Amino acid sequence: MAGTTPTGTTVAEVMAELAGLEDPKARAVNERHGDDHGVNLGKLRALAKRLKTQQELAGGLWETGDTAARLVAILICRPKAFERDELDAMLREARRPKVHDWLVNYVVKKNPYAEELRPVWFADPDPVVSSAGWALTTERVAKKPEGLDLAGLLDVIEAEMKDAPDRLQWAMNHCLAQIGIEHPEHRTRAIDIGERLEVLKDYPTPPGCTSPFAPIWIAEIVRRQHGKTVA
């Protein structure tokens, strides 16, 4: 798909612009988080905003395999245009944390196949793929919990989160916190699981930000929402 798109922008032109935005300092910061690109995300978003929605160009940029190009592709694509198998293949290719995160949050969650893919990814033996299933489950915990076995999710989290690989652990922890925040009947157990497992208890949290340690996270968000403390 390296040809000219309807608006006249080519994959090669976008790649050249991304190369010009390469910043060694940005790359150093990104690499500490597992991402292999050196483009400031603000500048990358500005480029995507200028390009606007271009599904064909998005496909060409994704096919390059370049992380910065894939981030632009995610921002300029039409999320509802992808078929189920396309999304599944893209998710399995998205090994860089930022690409994975943006793909799930900006594309998959807006696609009609999200709920169909959720249990498939959730049960996948690949922890990175499984983490996407957990992210979609967390979305449902917050917005459409009907039909979810929340107690069963807590059982899995209690049994597996402590020793899960980093990205899967992070996704499980988010689900734990969301259950505690949104569902008062499960809040005491969610806090207890967090306190016993101590996952992310010592995570460095900048001033003004909420700790990802589930008991603190739950208590803080509930306090903000309801103006009360959590016992």
PDB file of C-alpha atoms in Angstrom:
ATOM      1  CA  MET A   1       0.000   0.000   0.000  1.00  0.00           C
ATOM      2  CA  ALA A   2       2.880   2.347  -0.631  1.00  0.00           C
ATOM      3  CA  GLY A   3       1.039   4.172  -3.378  1.00  0.00           C
ATOM      4  CA  THR A   4      -0.746   7.501  -3.248  1.00  0.00           C
ATOM      5  CA  THR A   5      -3.860   7.731  -1.109  1.00  0.00           C
ATOM      6  CA  PRO A   6      -6.929   9.707  -2.247  1.00  0.00           C
ATOM      7  CA  THR A   7      -5.662  12.833  -0.480  1.00  0.00           C
ATOM      8  CA  GLY A   8      -2.259  12.528  -2.112  1.00  0.00           C
ATOM      9  CA  THR A   9      -0.226  11.543   0.956  1.00  0.00           C
ATOM     10  CA  THR A  10       2.020   8.517   0.559  1.00  0.00           C
ATOM     11  CA  VAL A  11       3.388   6.128   3.135  1.00  0.00           C
ATOM     12  CA  ALA A  12       6.891   7.200   2.115  1.00  0.00           C
ATOM     13  CA  GLU A  13       6.069  10.857   2.798  1.00  0.00           C
ATOM     14  CA  VAL A  14       4.731  10.078   6.268  1.00  0.00           C
ATOM     15  CA  MET A  15       7.741   7.904   7.027  1.00  0.00           C
ATOM     16  CA  ALA A  16      10.059  10.717   5.962  1.00  0.00           C
ATOM     17  CA  GLU A  17       8.238  13.160   8.218  1.00  0.00           C
ATOM     18  CA  LEU A  18       8.430  10.759  11.143  1.00  0.00           C
ATOM     19  CA  ALA A  19      12.153  10.346  10.521  1.00  0.00           C
ATOM     20  CA  GLY A  20      12.506  14.123  10.708  1.00  0.00           C
ATOM     21  CA  LEU A  21      10.749  14.150  14.080  1.00  0.00           C
ATOM     22  CA  GLU A  22      13.136  11.586  15.552  1.00  0.00           C
ATOM     23  CA  ASP A  23      14.521  12.827  18.877  1.00  0.00           C
ATOM     24  CA  PRO A  24      17.250  10.862  20.700  1.00  0.00           C
ATOM     25  CA  LYS A  25      15.974  12.062  24.083  1.00  0.00           C
ATOM     26  CA  ALA A  26      12.439  10.942  23.304  1.00  0.00           C
ATOM     27  CA  ARG A  27      13.780   7.579  22.135  1.00  0.00           C
ATOM     28  CA  ALA A  28      15.685   7.106  25.384  1.00  0.00           C
ATOM     29  CA  VAL A  29      12.536   7.762  27.414  1.00  0.00           C
ATOM     30  CA  ASN A  30      10.390   5.535  25.224  1.00  0.00           C
ATOM     31  CA  GLU A  31      12.878   2.682  25.280  1.00  0.00           C
ATOM     32  CA  ARG A  32      12.724   2.619  29.068  1.00  0.00           C
ATOM     33  CA  HIS A  33       9.064   1.700  28.631  1.00  0.00           C
ATOM     34  CA  GLY A  34       9.700  -0.934  25.967  1.00  0.00           C
ATOM     35  CA  ASP A  35       8.874   1.248  22.955  1.00  0.00           C
ATOM     36  CA  ASP A  36      11.319   1.531  20.057  1.00  0.00           C
ATOM     37  CA  HIS A  37      10.631   4.961  18.575  1.00  0.00           C
ATOM     38  CA  GLY A  38      11.929   8.458  19.127  1.00  0.00           C
ATOM     39  CA  VAL A  39       8.983  10.653  18.202  1.00  0.00           C
ATOM     40  CA  ASN A  40       7.429  12.927  20.792  1.00  0.00           C
ATOM     41  CA  LEU A  41       3.819  11.788  21.153  1.00  0.00           C
ATOM     42  CA  GLY A  42       2.494  15.343  21.025  1.00  0.00           C
ATOM     43  CA  LYS A  43       4.164  15.879  17.658  1.00  0.00           C
ATOM     44  CA  LEU A  44       2.992  12.460  16.485  1.00  0.00           C
ATOM     45  CA  ARG A  45      -0.590  13.329  17.399  1.00  0.00           C
ATOM     46  CA  ALA A  46      -0.273  16.664  15.603  1.00  0.00           C
ATOM     47  CA  LEU A  47       0.862  14.865  12.448  1.00  0.00           C
ATOM     48  CA  ALA A  48      -2.090  12.464  12.691  1.00  0.00           C
ATOM     49  CA  LYS A  49      -4.502  15.362  13.218  1.00  0.00           C
ATOM     50  CA  ARG A  50      -3.224  17.013  10.062  1.00  0.00           C
ATOM     51  CA  LEU A  51      -3.578  13.803   8.047  1.00  0.00           C
ATOM     52  CA  LYS A  52      -7.138  13.244   9.346  1.00  0.00           C
ATOM     53  CA  THR A  53      -8.920   9.938   8.814  1.00  0.00           C
ATOM     54  CA  GLN A  54      -7.363   7.911   5.977  1.00  0.00           C
ATOM     55  CA  GLN A  55      -8.063   4.192   6.202  1.00  0.00           C
ATOM     56  CA  GLU A  56      -5.946   3.190   3.199  1.00  0.00           C
ATOM     57  CA  LEU A  57      -2.946   5.188   4.396  1.00  0.00           C
ATOM     58  CA  ALA A  58      -3.420   3.714   7.872  1.00  0.00           C
ATOM     59  CA  GLY A  59      -3.174   0.227   6.393  1.00  0.00           C
ATOM     60  CA  GLY A  60       0.032   1.081   4.574  1.00  0.00           C
ATOM     61  CA  LEU A  61       1.603   2.613   7.654  1.00  0.00           C
ATOM     62  CA  TRP A  62       0.677  -0.420   9.757  1.00  0.00           C
ATOM     63  CA  GLU A  63       2.273  -2.763   7.221  1.00  0.00           C
ATOM     64  CA  THR A  64       5.652  -1.027   7.606  1.00  0.00           C
ATOM     65  CA  GLY A  65       5.979  -2.580  11.070  1.00  0.00           C
ATOM     66  CA  ASP A  66       7.508   0.689  12.304  1.00  0.00           C
ATOM     67  CA  THR A  67       6.282   1.617  15.788  1.00  0.00           C
ATOM     68  CA  ALA A  68       5.825   5.352  15.183  1.00  0.00           C
ATOM     69  CA  ALA A  69       4.090   4.637  11.858  1.00  0.00           C
ATOM     70  CA  ARG A  70       1.751   2.185  13.545  1.00  0.00           C
ATOM     71  CA  LEU A  71       0.846   4.761  16.185  1.00  0.00           C
ATOM     72  CA  VAL A  72      -0.063   7.221  13.432  1.00  0.00           C
ATOM     73  CA  ALA A  73      -2.024   4.465  11.670  1.00  0.00           C
ATOM     74  CA  ILE A  74      -4.082   3.881  14.815  1.00  0.00           C
ATOM     75  CA  LEU A  75      -4.903   7.587  15.048  1.00  0.00           C
ATOM     76  CA  ILE A  76      -5.995   8.026  11.414  1.00  0.00           C
ATOM     77  CA  CYS A  77      -7.847   4.758  10.823  1.00  0.00           C
ATOM     78  CA  ARG A  78     -11.594   4.104  10.990  1.00  0.00           C
ATOM     79  CA  PRO A  79     -11.972   1.751  13.980  1.00  0.00           C
ATOM     80  CA  LYS A  80     -15.250   0.256  12.794  1.00  0.00           C
ATOM     81  CA  ALA A  81     -13.825  -0.604   9.362  1.00  0.00           C
ATOM     82  CA  PHE A  82     -11.764  -3.590  10.513  1.00  0.00           C
ATOM     83  CA  GLU A  83     -12.977  -7.162  10.265  1.00  0.00           C
ATOM     84  CA  ARG A  84     -12.627  -9.536  13.195  1.00  0.00           C
ATOM     85  CA  ASP A  85      -9.661 -11.464  11.779  1.00  0.00           C
ATOM     86  CA  GLU A  86      -7.863  -8.231  10.862  1.00  0.00           C
ATOM     87  CA  LEU A  87      -8.067  -7.003  14.444  1.00  0.00           C
ATOM     88  CA  ASP A  88      -6.944 -10.356  15.789  1.00  0.00           C
ATOM     89  CA  ALA A  89      -3.896 -10.362  13.518  1.00  0.00           C
ATOM     90  CA  MET A  90      -3.047  -6.752  14.351  1.00  0.00           C
ATOM     91  CA  LEU A  91      -3.313  -7.367  18.084  1.00  0.00           C
ATOM     92  CA  ARG A  92      -0.969 -10.344  17.851  1.00  0.00           C
ATOM     93  CA  GLU A  93       1.545  -8.225  15.906  1.00  0.00           C
ATOM     94  CA  ALA A  94       1.338  -5.336  18.379  1.00  0.00           C
ATOM     95  CA  ARG A  95       4.188  -6.279  20.688  1.00  0.00           C
ATOM     96  CA  ARG A  96       5.282  -2.778  21.657  1.00  0.00           C
ATOM     97  CA  PRO A  97       3.417  -1.524  24.748  1.00  0.00           C
ATOM     98  CA  LYS A  98       2.232   1.793  23.309  1.00  0.00           C
ATOM     99  CA  VAL A  99       1.040   0.237  20.037  1.00  0.00           C
ATOM    100  CA  HIS A 100      -0.766  -2.493  21.979  1.00  0.00           C
ATOM    101  CA  ASP A 101      -2.361  -0.004  24.370  1.00  0.00           C
ATOM    102  CA  TRP A 102      -3.513   2.428  21.676  1.00  0.00           C
ATOM    103  CA  LEU A 103      -4.791  -0.369  19.430  1.00  0.00           C
ATOM    104  CA  VAL A 104      -6.965  -1.783  22.209  1.00  0.00           C
ATOM    105  CA  ASN A 105      -8.219   1.559  23.507  1.00  0.00           C
ATOM    106  CA  TYR A 106      -8.578   3.587  20.300  1.00  0.00           C
ATOM    107  CA  VAL A 107      -9.559   0.897  17.822  1.00  0.00           C
ATOM    108  CA  VAL A 108     -10.720  -2.417  19.300  1.00  0.00           C
ATOM    109  CA  LYS A 109     -13.005  -0.885  21.935  1.00  0.00           C
ATOM    110  CA  LYS A 110     -14.810   1.047  19.170  1.00  0.00           C
ATOM    111  CA  ASN A 111     -15.146  -1.960  16.862  1.00  0.00           C
ATOM    112  CA  PRO A 112     -18.294  -4.132  16.718  1.00  0.00           C
ATOM    113  CA  TYR A 113     -16.198  -7.299  17.114  1.00  0.00           C
ATOM    114  CA  ALA A 114     -14.729  -6.243  20.481  1.00  0.00           C
ATOM    115  CA  GLU A 115     -17.037  -8.415  22.576  1.00  0.00           C
ATOM    116  CA  GLU A 116     -16.550 -11.395  20.268  1.00  0.00           C
ATOM    117  CA  LEU A 117     -12.774 -11.098  20.569  1.00  0.00           C
ATOM    118  CA  ARG A 118     -12.752 -10.424  24.325  1.00  0.00           C
ATOM    119  CA  PRO A 119     -13.154 -14.023  25.598  1.00  0.00           C
ATOM    120  CA  VAL A 120     -10.866 -15.374  22.868  1.00  0.00           C
ATOM    121  CA  TRP A 121      -8.033 -13.070  23.886  1.00  0.00           C
ATOM    122  CA  PHE A 122      -8.803 -13.436  27.588  1.00  0.00           C
ATOM    123  CA  ALA A 123      -8.140 -17.186  27.387  1.00  0.00           C
ATOM    124  CA  ASP A 124      -5.096 -16.937  25.084  1.00  0.00           C
ATOM    125  CA  PRO A 125      -1.903 -18.509  26.454  1.00  0.00           C
ATOM    126  CA  ASP A 126       0.153 -15.539  25.231  1.00  0.00           C
ATOM    127  CA  PRO A 127       0.156 -13.122  28.207  1.00  0.00           C
ATOM    128  CA  VAL A 128       0.323 -10.045  25.957  1.00  0.00           C
ATOM    129  CA  VAL A 129      -2.733 -11.184  23.982  1.00  0.00           C
ATOM    130  CA  SER A 130      -4.478 -12.187  27.202  1.00  0.00           C
ATOM    131  CA  SER A 131      -3.856  -8.736  28.643  1.00  0.00           C
ATOM    132  CA  ALA A 132      -5.986  -7.305  25.813  1.00  0.00           C
ATOM    133  CA  GLY A 133      -8.811  -9.627  26.822  1.00  0.00           C
ATOM    134  CA  TRP A 134      -8.489  -8.394  30.384  1.00  0.00           C
ATOM    135  CA  ALA A 135      -8.529  -4.767  29.206  1.00  0.00           C
ATOM    136  CA  LEU A 136     -11.785  -5.363  27.325  1.00  0.00           C
ATOM    137  CA  THR A 137     -13.199  -7.139  30.366  1.00  0.00           C
ATOM    138  CA  THR A 138     -12.289  -4.167  32.555  1.00  0.00           C
ATOM    139  CA  GLU A 139     -14.188  -1.949  30.127  1.00  0.00           C
ATOM    140  CA  ARG A 140     -17.253  -4.134  30.592  1.00  0.00           C
ATOM    141  CA  VAL A 141     -16.838  -4.172  34.378  1.00  0.00           C
ATOM    142  CA  ALA A 142     -17.218  -0.396  34.262  1.00  0.00           C
ATOM    143  CA  LYS A 143     -19.787   0.067  31.504  1.00  0.00           C
ATOM    144  CA  LYS A 144     -21.734  -3.160  30.910  1.00  0.00           C
ATOM    145  CA  PRO A 145     -21.174  -5.681  33.719  1.00  0.00           C
ATOM    146  CA  GLU A 146     -24.354  -7.652  33.051  1.00  0.00           C
ATOM    147  CA  GLY A 147     -23.437 -11.277  32.413  1.00  0.00           C
ATOM    148  CA  LEU A 148     -19.932 -11.029  33.841  1.00  0.00           C
ATOM    149  CA  ASP A 149     -18.975 -13.307  36.724  1.00  0.00           C
ATOM    150  CA  LEU A 150     -17.313 -10.690  38.911  1.00  0.00           C
ATOM    151  CA  ALA A 151     -16.676 -13.113  41.769  1.00  0.00           C
ATOM    152  CA  GLY A 152     -15.109 -15.509  39.286  1.00  0.00           C
ATOM    153  CA  LEU A 153     -12.866 -12.752  37.943  1.00  0.00           C
ATOM    154  CA  LEU A 154     -11.734 -12.026  41.492  1.00  0.00           C
ATOM    155  CA  ASP A 155     -10.989 -15.739  41.948  1.00  0.00           C
ATOM    156  CA  VAL A 156      -8.699 -15.705  38.893  1.00  0.00           C
ATOM    157  CA  ILE A 157      -7.024 -12.473  39.970  1.00  0.00           C
ATOM    158  CA  GLU A 158      -6.454 -13.816  43.470  1.00  0.00           C
ATOM    159  CA  ALA A 159      -4.907 -17.019  42.141  1.00  0.00           C
ATOM    160  CA  GLU A 160      -2.849 -15.703  39.207  1.00  0.00           C
ATOM    161  CA  MET A 161      -2.074 -11.972  39.427  1.00  0.00           C
ATOM    162  CA  LYS A 162       0.857 -12.195  41.842  1.00  0.00           C
ATOM    163  CA  ASP A 163       2.990 -14.261  39.440  1.00  0.00           C
ATOM    164  CA  ALA A 164       1.623 -13.009  36.108  1.00  0.00           C
ATOM    165  CA  PRO A 165       4.005 -11.383  33.556  1.00  0.00           C
ATOM    166  CA  ASP A 166       4.152  -7.605  33.837  1.00  0.00           C
ATOM    167  CA  ARG A 167       1.637  -6.525  31.199  1.00  0.00           C
ATOM    168  CA  LEU A 168      -0.877  -9.214  32.113  1.00  0.00           C
ATOM    169  CA  GLN A 169      -0.404  -8.388  35.789  1.00  0.00           C
ATOM    170  CA  TRP A 170      -1.044  -4.715  35.096  1.00  0.00           C
ATOM    171  CA  ALA A 171      -4.263  -5.552  33.195  1.00  0.00           C
ATOM    172  CA  MET A 172      -5.468  -7.873  35.962  1.00  0.00           C
ATOM    173  CA  ASN A 173      -4.711  -5.229  38.561  1.00  0.00           C
ATOM    174  CA  HIS A 174      -6.732  -2.659  36.602  1.00  0.00           C
ATOM    175  CA  CYS A 175      -9.655  -5.084  36.511  1.00  0.00           C
ATOM    176  CA  LEU A 176      -9.326  -5.654  40.265  1.00  0.00           C
ATOM    177  CA  ALA A 177      -9.419  -1.922  40.938  1.00  0.00           C
ATOM    178  CA  GLN A 178     -12.352  -1.389  38.565  1.00  0.00           C
ATOM    179  CA  ILE A 179     -14.399  -4.096  40.278  1.00  0.00           C
ATOM    180  CA  GLY A 180     -13.685  -2.491  43.636  1.00  0.00           C
ATOM    181  CA  ILE A 181     -14.555   0.976  42.363  1.00  0.00           C
ATOM    182  CA  GLU A 182     -17.737   0.164  40.461  1.00  0.00           C
ATOM    183  CA  HIS A 183     -19.260  -2.657  42.500  1.00  0.00           C
ATOM    184  CA  PRO A 184     -19.632  -1.954  46.235  1.00  0.00           C
ATOM    185  CA  GLU A 185     -20.735  -5.517  46.958  1.00  0.00           C
ATOM    186  CA  HIS A 186     -17.288  -6.746  45.879  1.00  0.00           C
ATOM    187  CA  ARG A 187     -15.270  -3.794  47.207  1.00  0.00           C
ATOM    188  CA  THR A 188     -14.145  -5.286  50.516  1.00  0.00           C
ATOM    189  CA  ARG A 189     -12.889  -8.455  48.823  1.00  0.00           C
ATOM    190  CA  ALA A 190     -11.145  -6.506  46.045  1.00  0.00           C
ATOM    191  CA  ILE A 191      -9.307  -4.370  48.604  1.00  0.00           C
ATOM    192  CA  ASP A 192      -8.397  -7.451  50.632  1.00  0.00           C
ATOM    193  CA  ILE A 193      -6.947  -9.202  47.557  1.00  0.00           C
ATOM    194  CA  GLY A 194      -4.906  -6.121  46.747  1.00  0.00           C
ATOM    195  CA  GLU A 195      -3.594  -5.807  50.286  1.00  0.00           C
ATOM    196  CA  ARG A 196      -2.591  -9.464  50.494  1.00  0.00           C
ATOM    197  CA  LEU A 197      -0.955  -9.717  47.062  1.00  0.00           C
ATOM    198  CA  GLU A 198       0.760  -6.287  47.321  1.00  0.00           C
ATOM    199  CA  VAL A 199       1.006  -6.038  43.522  1.00  0.00           C
ATOM    200  CA  LEU A 200       2.325  -2.576  42.510  1.00  0.00           C
ATOM    201  CA  LYS A 201       2.374  -1.506  46.166  1.00  0.00           C
ATOM    202  CA  ASP A 202       5.760   0.157  45.736  1.00  0.00           C
ATOM    203  CA  TYR A 203       5.162   1.485  42.199  1.00  0.00           C
ATOM    204  CA  PRO A 204       6.722   4.967  41.908  1.00  0.00           C
ATOM    205  CA  THR A 205       3.831   7.408  41.622  1.00  0.00           C
ATOM    206  CA  PRO A 206       4.432  11.084  40.683  1.00  0.00           C
ATOM    207  CA  PRO A 207       2.923  13.774  42.929  1.00  0.00           C
ATOM    208  CA  GLY A 208      -0.701  14.437  42.073  1.00  0.00           C
ATOM    209  CA  CYS A 209      -1.195  11.012  40.484  1.00  0.00           C
ATOM    210  CA  THR A 210      -3.110   8.077  41.928  1.00  0.00           C
ATOM    211  CA  SER A 211      -1.131   4.993  42.894  1.00  0.00           C
ATOM    212  CA  PRO A 212      -1.889   1.868  40.827  1.00  0.00           C
ATOM    213  CA  PHE A 213      -1.832  -0.163  44.064  1.00  0.00           C
ATOM    214  CA  ALA A 214      -5.428  -1.388  44.028  1.00  0.00           C
ATOM    215  CA  PRO A 215      -6.456  -0.572  47.638  1.00  0.00           C
ATOM    216  CA  ILE A 216      -5.233   3.025  47.290  1.00  0.00           C
ATOM    217  CA  TRP A 217      -6.637   3.331  43.765  1.00  0.00           C
ATOM    218  CA  ILE A 218     -10.069   2.086  44.825  1.00  0.00           C
ATOM    219  CA  ALA A 219     -10.211   4.288  47.918  1.00  0.00           C
ATOM    220  CA  GLU A 220      -9.154   7.417  46.031  1.00  0.00           C
ATOM    221  CA  ILE A 221     -11.587   7.062  43.129  1.00  0.00           C
ATOM    222  CA  VAL A 222     -14.507   6.186  45.416  1.00  0.00           C
ATOM    223  CA  ARG A 223     -13.666   9.221  47.528  1.00  0.00           C
ATOM    224  CA  ARG A 224     -13.686  11.444  44.453  1.00  0.00           C
ATOM    225  CA  GLN A 225     -16.935   9.979  43.146  1.00  0.00           C
ATOM    226  CA  HIS A 226     -18.847   9.927  46.384  1.00  0.00           C
ATOM    227  CA  GLY A 227     -16.997  12.254  48.708  1.00  0.00           C
ATOM    228  CA  LYS A 228     -16.379   9.555  51.262  1.00  0.00           C
ATOM    229  CA  THR A 229     -13.603   7.315  52.480  1.00  0.00           C
ATOM    230  CA  VAL A 230     -13.419   3.559  52.112  1.00  0.00           C
ATOM    231  CA  ALA A 231     -13.088   1.555  55.278  1.00  0.00           C
TER     232      ALA A 231
END
